[in-house]
Coordinates of C-alpha atoms and ligand atoms in Angstrom, one line a residue:
X76 CA 8.9 90.3 -17.9
X77 CA 6.7 92.5 -20.1
X78 CA 3.6 91.1 -18.5
X79 CA 4.9 92.0 -15.0
X80 CA 5.4 95.6 -16.1
X81 CA 2.0 95.8 -17.7
X82 CA 0.5 94.5 -14.5
X83 CA 2.4 97.0 -12.4
X84 CA 1.3 99.9 -14.6
X85 CA -2.3 98.7 -14.4
X86 CA -2.1 98.4 -10.6
X87 CA -0.8 101.9 -10.4
X88 CA -3.6 103.1 -12.5
X89 CA -6.3 101.3 -10.6
X90 CA -4.9 102.6 -7.4
X91 CA -5.7 106.0 -8.6
X92 CA -9.4 105.3 -8.5
X93 CA -10.2 102.4 -6.3
X94 CA -8.2 103.3 -3.2
X95 CA -10.4 106.3 -2.5
X96 CA -12.8 104.1 -0.6
X97 CA -13.8 105.5 2.7
X98 CA -11.7 104.8 5.8
X99 CA -13.7 104.4 8.9
X100 CA -12.2 105.1 12.3
X101 CA -13.1 104.2 15.9
X102 CA -12.7 106.4 18.9
X103 CA -9.0 106.3 19.9
X104 CA -7.7 105.3 16.4
X105 CA -4.7 107.1 15.2
X106 CA -5.3 109.3 12.1
X107 CA -2.2 109.4 10.0
X108 CA -0.9 112.7 8.8
X109 CA 1.6 112.5 5.9
X110 CA 3.8 115.4 5.1
X111 CA 3.9 115.9 1.3
X112 CA 5.5 118.9 -0.4
X113 CA 6.4 122.5 -0.1
X114 CA 6.9 125.1 -2.8
X115 CA 6.4 128.7 -3.9
X116 CA 2.8 129.7 -3.9
X117 CA 2.8 131.0 -7.4
X118 CA 4.7 128.1 -9.1
X119 CA 2.3 125.2 -9.1
X120 CA 5.0 122.9 -10.6
X121 CA 7.9 123.7 -8.4
X122 CA 7.6 121.6 -5.3
X123 CA 10.1 120.2 -2.9
X124 CA 10.0 117.5 -0.3
X125 CA 8.7 118.8 3.0
X126 CA 11.7 117.3 4.9
X127 CA 14.1 119.4 2.8
X128 CA 13.2 122.2 5.2
X129 CA 14.7 122.3 8.7
X130 CA 11.6 121.1 10.5
X131 CA 10.6 118.3 12.9
X132 CA 11.2 115.0 11.4
X133 CA 11.2 111.4 12.6
X134 CA 14.6 109.6 13.0
X135 CA 13.7 107.3 10.2
X136 CA 11.7 108.7 7.3
X137 CA 9.0 106.3 6.1
X138 CA 7.6 107.0 2.7
X139 CA 4.1 106.1 1.6
X140 CA 3.6 104.0 -1.5
X141 CA 2.2 106.3 -4.2
X142 CA 0.2 105.7 -7.3
X143 CA 1.6 106.7 -10.7
X144 CA -0.6 109.7 -10.9
X145 CA 0.6 111.0 -7.5
X146 CA 4.2 110.5 -8.5
X147 CA 3.6 112.3 -11.8
X148 CA 2.0 115.1 -9.8
X149 CA 5.1 115.6 -7.7
X150 CA 3.8 114.1 -4.6
X151 CA 6.2 112.5 -2.1
X152 CA 4.4 111.5 1.0
X153 CA 6.3 110.6 4.2
X154 CA 5.1 109.9 7.7
X155 CA 5.0 112.8 10.1
X156 CA 5.4 113.2 13.8
X157 CA 1.8 114.6 14.3
X158 CA 0.0 112.2 16.6
X159 CA -3.7 112.8 16.0
X160 CA -6.3 110.6 17.6
X161 CA -9.8 110.3 16.2
X162 CA -12.2 112.6 18.0
X163 CA -9.8 113.7 20.6
X164 CA -9.2 117.5 21.1
X165 CA -5.9 118.6 22.4
X166 CA -2.8 120.5 22.1
X167 CA 0.8 119.1 22.1
X168 CA 4.4 119.9 21.5
X169 CA 5.7 118.4 18.3
X170 CA 9.5 118.8 18.8
X171 CA 12.2 121.3 19.4
X172 CA 14.7 122.2 16.7
X173 CA 18.0 124.1 17.0
X174 CA 18.3 126.1 13.8
X175 CA 21.7 126.8 12.5
X176 CA 22.6 129.9 10.5
X177 CA 22.1 128.1 7.2
X178 CA 18.7 126.7 8.4
X179 CA 17.5 130.2 9.3
X180 CA 18.7 131.5 5.9
X181 CA 16.9 128.6 4.1
X182 CA 13.6 129.4 6.0
X183 CA 13.9 133.1 5.4
X184 CA 14.3 132.7 1.6
X185 CA 11.5 130.1 1.5
X186 CA 9.2 132.5 3.4
X187 CA 10.1 135.4 1.1
X188 CA 9.1 133.2 -1.9
X189 CA 5.7 132.6 -0.2
X190 CA 6.3 128.9 0.4
X191 CA 3.3 126.8 1.4
X192 CA 3.2 123.3 2.6
X193 CA 0.9 120.4 1.9
X194 CA 0.1 117.6 4.3
X195 CA -2.3 114.8 3.5
X196 CA -4.7 113.7 6.2
X197 CA -7.0 110.8 5.2
X198 CA -6.5 111.6 1.5
X199 CA -7.4 115.3 2.1
X200 CA -4.8 117.8 1.1
X201 CA -4.3 120.2 4.0
X202 CA -2.3 123.3 3.1
X203 CA -0.9 126.4 4.9
X204 CA 1.9 128.9 4.7
X205 CA 5.2 128.2 6.4
X206 CA 5.7 131.7 7.5
X207 CA 4.6 135.3 7.2
X208 CA 6.1 138.4 5.7
X209 CA 5.5 141.8 7.1
X210 CA 6.4 144.8 5.0
X211 CA 6.1 148.0 6.9
X212 CA 6.0 151.7 5.9
X213 CA 7.9 153.3 3.0
X214 CA 10.3 155.3 5.2
X215 CA 11.8 153.8 7.3
X216 CA 11.2 150.6 5.4
X217 CA 10.9 147.5 7.5
X218 CA 10.9 143.9 6.3
X219 CA 10.2 141.3 8.9
X220 CA 10.1 137.6 8.5
X221 CA 8.2 135.3 10.8
X222 CA 7.9 131.5 11.0
X223 CA 4.7 129.8 12.1
X224 CA 5.6 127.4 14.7
X225 CA 2.1 126.4 15.8
X226 CA -0.4 124.5 13.6
X227 CA -4.0 124.2 14.4
X228 CA -5.9 121.4 12.7
X229 CA -9.6 121.7 12.3
X230 CA -11.1 118.3 11.4
X231 CA -14.7 117.8 10.6
X232 CA -16.1 114.3 11.2
X233 CA -19.4 112.5 10.7
X234 CA -19.8 109.4 12.8
X235 CA -16.8 107.3 11.9
X236 CA -15.6 109.2 8.8
X237 CA -13.3 112.2 8.4
X238 CA -15.1 114.7 6.1
X239 CA -12.9 117.7 5.9
X240 CA -9.7 119.1 7.4
X241 CA -7.7 122.3 7.2
X242 CA -5.0 123.9 9.2
X243 CA -4.8 127.4 10.5
X244 CA -1.6 129.0 11.7
X245 CA -2.7 132.3 13.3
X246 CA -3.6 130.9 16.7
X247 CA -0.2 131.7 18.3
X248 CA 2.3 134.4 17.7
X249 CA 4.9 133.4 15.1
X250 CA 8.7 133.3 15.7
X251 CA 10.6 136.2 14.3
X252 CA 13.6 135.2 12.1
X253 CA 15.4 138.5 12.0
X254 CA 18.6 139.2 14.0
X255 CA 18.1 136.3 16.3
X256 CA 20.7 134.4 18.3
X257 CA 22.2 131.4 16.6
X258 CA 21.5 128.6 17.1
X259 CA 17.8 129.5 17.4
X260 CA 15.8 127.1 19.4
X261 CA 12.3 126.8 18.0
X262 CA 9.5 124.7 19.7
X263 CA 7.0 123.5 17.2
X264 CA 3.6 122.8 18.6
X265 CA 0.2 121.8 17.3
X266 CA -3.4 121.5 18.4
X267 CA -6.4 119.6 17.1
X268 CA -10.1 120.3 17.2
X269 CA -12.7 117.8 16.1
X270 CA -15.9 119.3 14.9
X271 CA -19.0 117.2 14.3
X272 CA -20.7 117.8 10.9
X273 CA -23.9 116.7 9.2
X274 CA -22.3 116.3 5.8
X275 CA -22.2 112.8 4.5
X276 CA -19.1 111.1 3.0
X277 CA -20.5 111.6 -0.5
X278 CA -20.3 115.4 -0.2
X279 CA -16.7 115.2 0.9
X280 CA -15.2 116.0 -2.5
X281 CA -17.4 119.1 -2.9
X282 CA -16.6 120.3 0.6
X283 CA -12.8 119.9 0.0
X284 CA -13.1 121.7 -3.3
X285 CA -15.2 124.6 -2.1
X286 CA -13.0 125.4 0.9
X287 CA -9.6 125.1 -0.6
X288 CA -6.5 126.9 0.5
X289 CA -6.0 128.4 -3.0
X290 CA -8.4 131.2 -3.8
X291 CA -10.9 130.4 -6.5
X292 CA -10.8 133.3 -9.0
X293 CA -12.1 131.2 -11.8
X294 CA -15.5 132.5 -12.6
X295 CA -17.2 130.6 -15.4
X296 CA -18.6 133.2 -17.8
X297 CA -21.5 131.2 -19.1
X298 CA -22.6 134.0 -21.3
X299 CA -19.3 134.2 -23.2
X300 CA -19.2 130.4 -23.6
X301 CA -22.7 130.3 -25.0
X302 CA -21.9 133.3 -27.1
X303 CA -18.9 131.6 -28.7
X304 CA -20.9 128.4 -29.2
X305 CA -23.6 130.2 -31.0
X306 CA -21.1 132.0 -33.2
X307 CA -19.4 128.8 -34.1
X308 CA -22.6 127.1 -35.0
X309 CA -23.5 130.0 -37.2
X310 CA -20.1 129.9 -38.8
X311 CA -20.4 126.2 -39.6
X312 CA -23.9 126.6 -40.9
X313 CA -22.7 129.5 -43.1
X314 CA -19.8 127.5 -44.6
X315 CA -22.0 124.5 -45.2
X316 CA -24.7 126.5 -47.0
X317 CA -22.3 128.4 -49.2
X318 CA -20.3 125.4 -50.1
X319 CA -23.4 123.4 -51.1
X320 CA -24.7 126.3 -53.3
X321 CA -21.3 126.8 -55.0
X322 CA -20.8 123.1 -55.6
X323 CA -24.3 122.8 -57.0
X324 CA -23.7 125.5 -59.5
X325 CA -20.3 124.0 -60.3
X326 CA -21.7 120.6 -60.9
X327 CA -24.5 122.1 -63.1
X328 CA -21.9 124.1 -65.1
X329 CA -19.5 121.2 -65.6
X330 CA -22.0 118.6 -66.4
X331 CA -24.1 120.7 -68.9
X332 CA -21.0 121.9 -70.7
X333 CA -20.0 118.3 -71.2
X334 CA -23.3 117.5 -73.0
X335 CA -23.2 120.3 -75.5
X336 CA -19.4 120.3 -75.6
X337 CA -17.6 122.4 -78.2
X338 CA -20.0 125.3 -77.7
X339 CA -17.9 127.3 -75.4
X340 CA -14.5 125.7 -74.7
X341 CA -13.0 128.5 -72.8
X342 CA -15.2 128.3 -69.8
X343 CA -14.5 124.6 -69.5
X344 CA -10.9 125.4 -69.1
X345 CA -10.9 126.8 -65.6
X346 CA -11.8 125.7 -62.1
X347 CA -11.2 122.6 -60.3
X348 CA -12.4 120.2 -63.0
X349 CA -9.4 120.6 -65.2
X350 CA -7.0 119.4 -62.6
X351 CA -8.8 116.1 -62.2
X352 CA -5.8 114.2 -63.6
X353 CA -3.5 115.7 -61.0
X354 CA -5.6 116.0 -57.9
X355 CA -4.9 112.5 -56.7
X356 CA -1.2 112.7 -57.4
X357 CA 0.3 111.5 -54.0
X358 CA 2.2 114.1 -52.1
X359 CA 6.0 114.1 -51.5
X360 CA 7.3 112.7 -48.2
X361 CA 4.5 110.0 -48.0
X362 CA 6.3 108.5 -45.1
X363 CA 6.1 111.5 -42.8
X364 CA 2.6 112.3 -44.1
X365 CA 1.2 108.9 -43.1
X366 CA 3.0 109.0 -39.8
X367 CA 1.3 112.3 -38.9
X368 CA -2.0 110.8 -39.8
X369 CA -1.3 107.7 -37.7
X370 CA -0.2 109.6 -34.5
X371 CA -3.0 112.2 -35.1
X372 CA -5.6 109.4 -35.1
X373 CA -4.2 107.9 -32.0
X374 CA -4.4 111.2 -30.1
X375 CA -8.0 111.7 -31.3
X376 CA -8.9 108.4 -29.8
X377 CA -6.9 109.2 -26.7
X378 CA -8.5 112.6 -26.2
X379 CA -12.0 111.2 -26.8
X380 CA -11.3 108.4 -24.3
X381 CA -10.1 110.7 -21.6
X382 CA -12.9 113.1 -22.0
X383 CA -15.5 110.3 -21.8
X384 CA -13.8 108.9 -18.7
X385 CA -13.8 112.4 -17.1
X386 CA -17.5 112.8 -18.0
X387 CA -18.2 109.5 -16.4
X388 CA -16.6 110.9 -13.2
X389 CA -13.7 108.4 -13.1
X390 CA -11.2 110.8 -11.8
X391 CA -10.5 111.9 -8.3
X392 CA -11.2 115.6 -8.4
X393 CA -8.8 117.0 -5.9
X394 CA -5.8 115.5 -7.6
X395 CA -4.6 116.3 -11.1
X396 CA -2.3 113.3 -11.4
X397 CA -4.9 110.7 -12.2
X398 CA -5.6 112.3 -15.6
X399 CA -1.9 112.3 -16.4
X400 CA -1.4 108.8 -15.4
X401 CA -4.4 107.6 -17.5
X402 CA -3.1 109.6 -20.5
X403 CA 0.3 107.9 -20.2
X404 CA -1.1 104.4 -20.0
X405 CA -3.8 105.0 -22.6
X406 CA -1.1 106.4 -24.9
X407 CA 0.8 103.1 -24.7
X408 CA -2.3 101.0 -25.2
X409 CA -3.7 103.0 -28.2
X410 CA -0.4 102.8 -30.1
X411 CA -1.9 100.1 -32.4
X412 CA -4.2 102.8 -33.8
X413 CA -1.3 104.9 -35.0
X414 CA 0.5 101.9 -36.4
X415 CA -2.6 100.8 -38.2
X416 CA -3.6 104.1 -39.7
X417 CA -0.1 105.0 -40.7
X418 CA 0.7 101.7 -42.4
X419 CA -2.6 101.3 -44.2
X420 CA -2.4 104.9 -45.6
X421 CA 1.2 104.3 -46.5
X422 CA 0.3 101.0 -48.3
X423 CA -2.6 102.8 -50.1
X424 CA -0.3 105.5 -51.3
X425 CA 2.1 102.9 -52.7
X426 CA 4.9 103.2 -50.2
X427 CA 7.1 100.2 -49.8
X428 CA 9.4 100.9 -46.9
X429 CA 6.9 100.1 -44.2
X430 CA 9.5 99.2 -41.5
X431 CA 10.8 102.7 -41.7
X432 CA 7.3 104.0 -41.7
X433 CA 6.3 102.2 -38.5
X434 CA 9.5 103.3 -36.8
X435 CA 8.9 106.9 -37.8
X436 CA 5.3 106.6 -36.5
X437 CA 6.3 105.4 -33.1
X438 CA 9.0 108.0 -32.8
X439 CA 7.0 111.0 -34.1
X440 CA 5.6 111.9 -30.7
X441 CA 7.7 109.8 -28.4
X442 CA 11.0 111.3 -29.4
X443 CA 10.1 115.0 -29.0
X444 CA 8.4 114.1 -25.8
X445 CA 11.4 112.3 -24.5
X446 CA 13.7 115.1 -25.4
X447 CA 11.6 117.8 -23.7
X448 CA 11.0 115.6 -20.7
X449 CA 14.7 114.8 -20.4
X450 CA 15.7 118.4 -20.3
X451 CA 13.0 119.4 -17.8
X452 CA 13.7 116.4 -15.6
X453 CA 17.4 117.1 -15.5
X454 CA 16.7 120.7 -14.4
X455 CA 14.2 119.5 -11.9
X456 CA 16.7 117.0 -10.6
X457 CA 19.4 119.7 -10.3
X458 CA 16.9 121.8 -8.3
X459 CA 16.2 118.8 -6.1
X460 CA 12.4 119.2 -6.6
X461 CA 9.9 116.4 -6.3
X462 CA 8.9 117.1 -9.9
X463 CA 12.0 115.1 -11.0
X464 CA 10.7 111.6 -11.5
X465 CA 12.3 108.8 -9.4
X466 CA 14.3 106.2 -11.2
X467 CA 11.7 103.5 -10.7
X468 CA 9.0 105.6 -12.3
X469 CA 11.3 106.4 -15.2
X470 CA 12.0 102.7 -15.7
X471 CA 8.3 101.9 -15.5
X472 CA 7.4 104.5 -18.1
X473 CA 10.2 103.4 -20.5
X474 CA 9.2 99.8 -20.1
X475 CA 5.6 100.7 -20.8
X476 CA 6.7 102.3 -24.1
X477 CA 9.2 99.5 -25.0
X478 CA 7.1 96.5 -24.1
X479 CA 3.6 97.8 -24.8
X480 CA 3.7 101.0 -26.9
X481 CA 6.2 100.0 -29.5
X482 CA 5.1 96.3 -30.0
X483 CA 1.5 97.5 -30.4
X484 CA 2.5 100.1 -33.0
X485 CA 4.3 97.3 -35.0
X486 CA 1.3 95.0 -34.6
X487 CA -1.1 97.7 -35.8
X488 CA 1.3 98.4 -38.6
X489 CA 1.4 94.8 -39.8
X490 CA -2.4 94.7 -39.7
X491 CA -2.6 98.0 -41.6
X492 CA -0.1 96.9 -44.2
X493 CA -1.9 93.6 -44.9
X494 CA -5.5 94.8 -44.7
X495 CA -5.1 98.3 -45.9
X496 CA -6.9 97.8 -49.2
X497 CA -6.2 100.2 -52.1
X498 CA -6.7 103.9 -52.6
X499 CA -9.6 104.0 -55.0
X500 CA -9.8 107.2 -56.8
X501 CA -12.5 108.5 -59.2
X502 CA -10.0 109.9 -61.8
X503 CA -6.8 108.6 -63.2
X504 CA -3.6 110.5 -62.6
X505 CA -1.6 111.4 -65.6
X506 CA 2.1 110.9 -65.7
X507 CA 3.0 114.5 -66.4
X508 CA 2.0 117.0 -63.9
X509 CA 0.2 120.1 -64.9
X510 CA 1.7 123.5 -64.4
X511 CA 0.3 125.4 -61.4
X512 CA -0.8 129.0 -62.2
X513 CA 0.4 131.8 -59.9
X514 CA -2.0 132.8 -57.2
X515 CA -2.7 136.2 -55.7
X516 CA -1.5 136.7 -52.2
X517 CA -4.8 136.1 -50.5
X518 CA -4.7 132.6 -51.8
X519 CA -1.2 131.8 -50.7
X520 CA -0.3 129.0 -48.3
X521 CA 0.5 131.5 -45.6
X522 CA -2.9 133.2 -45.7
X523 CA -4.6 129.8 -45.8
X524 CA -2.8 128.7 -42.7
X525 CA -3.6 131.9 -40.9
X526 CA -7.3 131.6 -41.6
X527 CA -7.4 127.9 -41.1
X528 CA -5.7 128.2 -37.7
X529 CA -7.4 131.3 -36.4
X530 CA -11.0 130.1 -36.8
X531 CA -10.7 126.9 -34.8
X532 CA -8.6 128.7 -32.3
X533 CA -11.2 131.4 -31.8
X534 CA -13.8 128.7 -31.4
X535 CA -12.0 127.5 -28.3
X536 CA -10.3 130.6 -27.1
X537 CA -12.9 131.3 -24.3
X538 CA -12.4 127.8 -23.0
X539 CA -8.7 127.9 -23.3
X540 CA -8.4 130.3 -20.3
X541 CA -10.2 127.8 -18.1
X542 CA -8.1 125.0 -19.4
X543 CA -4.9 126.8 -18.8
X544 CA -6.0 127.9 -15.3
X545 CA -6.6 124.3 -14.5
X546 CA -3.4 122.9 -16.0
X547 CA -1.1 125.6 -14.9
X548 CA -2.8 127.1 -12.0
X549 CA -4.6 125.9 -8.9
X550 CA -8.0 125.6 -10.4
X551 CA -10.0 122.4 -10.6
X552 CA -11.8 121.8 -13.8
X553 CA -15.2 120.3 -13.3
X554 CA -17.0 121.3 -16.5
X555 CA -16.1 118.2 -18.5
X556 CA -19.5 118.3 -20.3
X557 CA -18.7 121.7 -21.8
X558 CA -15.2 120.6 -22.6
X559 CA -16.5 117.7 -24.5
X560 CA -18.9 119.9 -26.5
X561 CA -16.0 122.3 -27.2
X562 CA -13.9 119.4 -28.4
X563 CA -16.6 118.3 -30.8
X564 CA -17.0 121.9 -32.0
X565 CA -13.3 122.3 -32.5
X566 CA -13.2 119.2 -34.7
X567 CA -16.2 120.3 -36.7
X568 CA -14.9 123.8 -37.3
X569 CA -11.6 122.3 -38.4
X570 CA -13.3 120.0 -40.8
X571 CA -15.5 122.8 -42.3
X572 CA -12.7 125.3 -42.7
X573 CA -10.4 122.7 -44.2
X574 CA -13.0 121.8 -46.8
X575 CA -13.6 125.4 -47.7
X576 CA -9.9 126.2 -48.0
X577 CA -9.3 123.0 -50.1
X578 CA -12.1 124.1 -52.4
X579 CA -10.5 127.5 -52.8
X580 CA -7.2 125.9 -53.5
X581 CA -8.5 123.5 -56.1
X582 CA -10.5 126.3 -57.8
X583 CA -7.2 128.1 -58.2
X584 CA -6.1 125.0 -60.1
X585 CA -3.5 124.1 -57.5
X586 CA -3.7 120.4 -56.9
X587 CA -1.1 120.2 -54.0
X588 CA -3.8 120.1 -51.4
X589 CA -2.5 117.2 -49.4
X590 CA 0.1 118.9 -47.2
X591 CA -1.7 122.2 -47.4
X592 CA -4.9 120.8 -45.8
X593 CA -2.8 119.5 -42.9
X594 CA -1.0 122.7 -42.3
X595 CA -3.9 125.0 -42.8
X596 CA -5.8 123.6 -39.8
X597 CA -2.8 122.3 -37.9
X598 CA -1.6 125.8 -37.5
X599 CA -4.2 126.1 -34.7
X600 CA -1.3 124.8 -32.6
X601 CA 0.7 127.9 -33.3
X602 CA -2.2 130.1 -32.1
X603 CA -2.6 128.1 -29.0
X604 CA 1.1 128.5 -28.3
X605 CA 0.9 132.3 -28.8
X606 CA -2.0 132.3 -26.4
X607 CA 0.0 130.3 -23.9
X608 CA 2.8 132.9 -24.0
X609 CA 0.2 135.6 -23.3
X610 CA -1.2 133.6 -20.4
X611 CA 2.3 133.0 -19.0
X612 CA 3.3 136.6 -19.1
X613 CA 0.0 138.3 -18.2
X614 CA -2.2 136.0 -16.4
X615 CA 0.0 134.0 -14.2
X616 CA 2.7 134.7 -11.6
X617 CA 5.0 131.9 -12.4
X618 CA 8.7 132.6 -12.2
X619 CA 12.0 131.0 -12.1
X620 CA 13.9 128.8 -14.6
X621 CA 12.3 125.5 -13.6
X622 CA 8.7 126.6 -13.8
X623 CA 9.4 128.6 -17.0
X624 CA 11.0 125.6 -18.7
X625 CA 8.3 123.3 -17.6
X626 CA 5.6 125.6 -18.8
X627 CA 7.2 126.3 -22.2
X628 CA 8.3 122.7 -22.8
X629 CA 5.0 121.0 -22.0
X630 CA 3.0 123.7 -23.7
X631 CA 5.0 123.3 -26.9
X632 CA 4.3 119.5 -26.7
X633 CA 0.6 120.2 -26.2
X634 CA 0.5 122.4 -29.2
X635 CA 2.3 119.8 -31.2
X636 CA -0.4 117.3 -30.2
X637 CA -3.0 119.9 -31.3
X638 CA -1.2 120.1 -34.6
X639 CA -1.2 116.3 -35.1
X640 CA -4.9 115.9 -34.2
X641 CA -6.2 118.8 -36.2
X642 CA -4.0 118.0 -39.2
X643 CA -5.5 114.5 -39.2
X644 CA -9.1 115.7 -39.0
X645 CA -8.5 118.4 -41.6
X646 CA -6.8 116.0 -44.1
X647 CA -9.5 113.3 -43.8
X648 CA -12.3 115.9 -44.2
X649 CA -10.6 117.3 -47.3
X650 CA -10.0 113.8 -48.7
X651 CA -13.6 113.0 -48.3
X652 CA -14.6 116.2 -49.9
X653 CA -12.2 115.9 -52.9
X654 CA -13.4 112.4 -53.5
X655 CA -17.0 113.6 -53.4
X656 CA -16.7 116.4 -55.9
X657 CA -14.7 114.4 -58.4
X658 CA -17.1 111.4 -58.2
X659 CA -19.9 113.8 -59.0
X660 CA -18.7 115.2 -62.3
X661 CA -19.0 113.5 -65.6
X662 CA -15.7 112.3 -67.0
X663 CA -14.8 112.4 -70.7
Ligands
NAG849 C1 -13.7 119.5 20.4 O1 -13.9 120.9 20.7 C2 -15.0 121.5 20.0 C3 -15.0 123.0 20.2 O2 -14.3 123.3 21.4 C4 -16.3 120.8 20.4 O3 -17.3 121.4 19.6 C5 -16.2 119.4 20.1 O4 -17.4 118.7 20.5 C6 -15.0 118.7 20.8 N1 -14.9 117.4 20.3 C7 -14.8 116.3 21.1 C8 -14.7 115.0 20.5 O5 -14.7 116.5 22.3
NAG850 C1 19.8 123.4 21.4 O1 20.9 124.0 21.9 C2 20.8 124.3 23.3 C3 22.1 125.1 23.7 O2 22.9 125.3 22.7 C4 20.7 123.0 24.1 O3 20.6 123.3 25.5 C5 19.5 122.3 23.6 O4 19.4 121.0 24.3 C6 19.5 122.0 22.2 N1 18.3 121.5 21.7 C7 18.1 120.5 20.9 C8 16.8 120.1 20.5 O5 19.1 120.0 20.4
NAG851 C1 -11.1 125.6 8.5 O1 -12.1 124.8 9.0 C2 -12.9 125.3 10.0 C3 -13.9 124.3 10.4 O2 -14.4 123.6 9.4 C4 -13.6 126.6 9.4 O3 -14.4 127.2 10.4 C5 -12.6 127.5 9.0 O4 -13.2 128.6 8.3 C6 -11.6 126.9 8.0 N1 -10.6 127.8 7.7 C7 -10.1 128.1 6.5 C8 -9.0 129.0 6.4 O5 -10.6 127.5 5.5

C-alpha cells in the first residue's frame, strides 16, 4: 500500500520533468488545445475552471491527467472544441451560445474584474482577456462592457515542432453586453495562422518567456544586488576581525591572570570566564528546543537541495508548480534528517522521553501547515476555485506524510537516539546556578533580537522583492545562481551575528544563551513578514478574501520556515563558538 503511494508520488514528480519532450506533428495532425483556467488579472492565485463561464463547451468534458505540480498550481485542463490542424490556416465558427440573464451578469462581473483565460497548446500557455472594458468621459460617464467572441491564434512552427503560440482578440469587433435582448445569442469564432520560424526547439522556453501575456516589470538591478553583496561581505569581515581581536585579548588576560593569580583578583571576577560553570547548563524545554533544531536542519537540507536542482536547470521554467511539487516530496523524504538531529540532540542533553520528542518534531511544521492549508483550502473550495485541491491530491499528500514522512522521522529518531553520542563539554556545570546580573537596555533580549533579525534581513532585502514578485506575481525567476549566493550569504551573516551577540551576552555574565541565540537570528522571520505586508499593500494589486488569506497564510508559514532554519544555523554557530572559547582558557 505505502509502496504504491510512493510510486504514484514519484511518477507525478517525474512527469513534471520528463514529459516535456518535444512532440512532433505531421501535416494534417490535430493540435490539441486544452482550456485551463480563468481568473482576475491581479490575483495570481485565484483561478477558476474555464468551463465555469458560459462559453462553448463539449457535451462531455474530458479532463487531462495532470502532474502533481500542475494540480498544486491550480491547473485543471480540459479538452476544448478548437479544431486546429498542423500548418493549416483558416477561420471557423466554434459554436453558438444563448446567454441567459444570469450568464450575461456572470460575464459582466468577470470582465469588470479583468478576467483573463489560459489555454494550453502543446504545453505552451496561451492567454488573453475574456472581454474589454470601456470607460468614457467624466460627464456624462459611460461604462461599457464588451465580450471578445473571436480568438485569433498565432502559432509559430519550425519543421514539425510548435515553437510558440499566442492568441489575439482584437481582430473582430467585440459583442456589447449592455442593455441587450435576453437571451443573447453569441456566435464564437476563431481563426488560426501558422507562421514559419527559424527558432529551434531549444529556444522555445526563452521565446515563451520573453513574449508572455503578462508584462515584465521586473528589472534586475544588478548594481543594487552587487552593492548589497559587497556590504554584506564587509560586514562579515568586520565582525570576524573584531571578534578575533577581542577574543585574543580576552584569552591573554584570562590565561596570564591565572599564572600570577592572587595579584589582582578583582579583574578576574568579570567577563565570560566566571560563568564557565553555568554556560553549559542545558536550557529549559529541551524537547521543543531539539525539535526546532531537527526541523530547521531538515529545511536547510531541503532548501539547499531545491536550489541546487534549480541551478542544474531541472525545473520547467514556464510553470511554478514543479518547484512546489518537488518541495512537497523532498519534505517527506528528508524527514529522517529532522528525526535524527532532534533525537540525537535530545539524547545528548539528557532527555529521556524520546517518543514525545519525535512526535513533536514531526508535528512542528506539519501541524501549522495543515491548519493553514485547511483554512485556505476550505475558503478556496467555497469559492469554487481551482486552487482547492481535489480529494485525490489531498489523499496522496496525506499518504505521503503518513507512509513516508512520519515513518522516516521515527527511523531517523531511533538512529539519532542510539548513535547520538554524548555532549562533551569543556567545563563542568555546577549544581547551583549563578545569579545573573541586571543588564542595561541595549543588552536586553529584545534589542538582541532586533539586531540579530535586522542584519540578515537587510542582507537579503534587495533579493526579497524579486522573490516575492515571482512567488506572488507573474514573474519568472531565472537567477537561481544569484539566489544561491544570497542564500549562502544569509546563512553566513546569521552565523556571524549570532556569534557576536552570544559573545556580548556571555560577557554580561548571562549564561542563558541557548534560547537567545535561536531567537536573536530567528527573528529575521518577523522582518520578512513585515516586508511581505508592505509588498502586499504597496507593490501588488491583490484583492479579495481568498487571495488575501492565501497570501497571509502562506507567507506566515514561509516566515516560520525562515525562523526554523536561521534559528538552527544561529544556535549551531553559537554552540561551536562557545565550545571554542571555553576550551581555550585555562581551568583552575
Ligand atoms: C498561413 O498564413 C501566413 C500569413 O498569411 C503565411 O505566411 C503562412 O505561410 C501560411 N501558412 C500555411 C501553412 O499556409
Ligand atoms: C437561441 O435562441 C433562439 C431563439 O430564442 C433559437 O432560435 C436558437 O436556436 C437558440 N440557439 C441555441 C444555440 O440554442
Ligand atoms: C503573437 O504572435 C505573433 C506571431 O508570433 C506576433 O507577431 C505578435 O506580436 C504576438 N502578439 C502578442 C500580443 O504577443
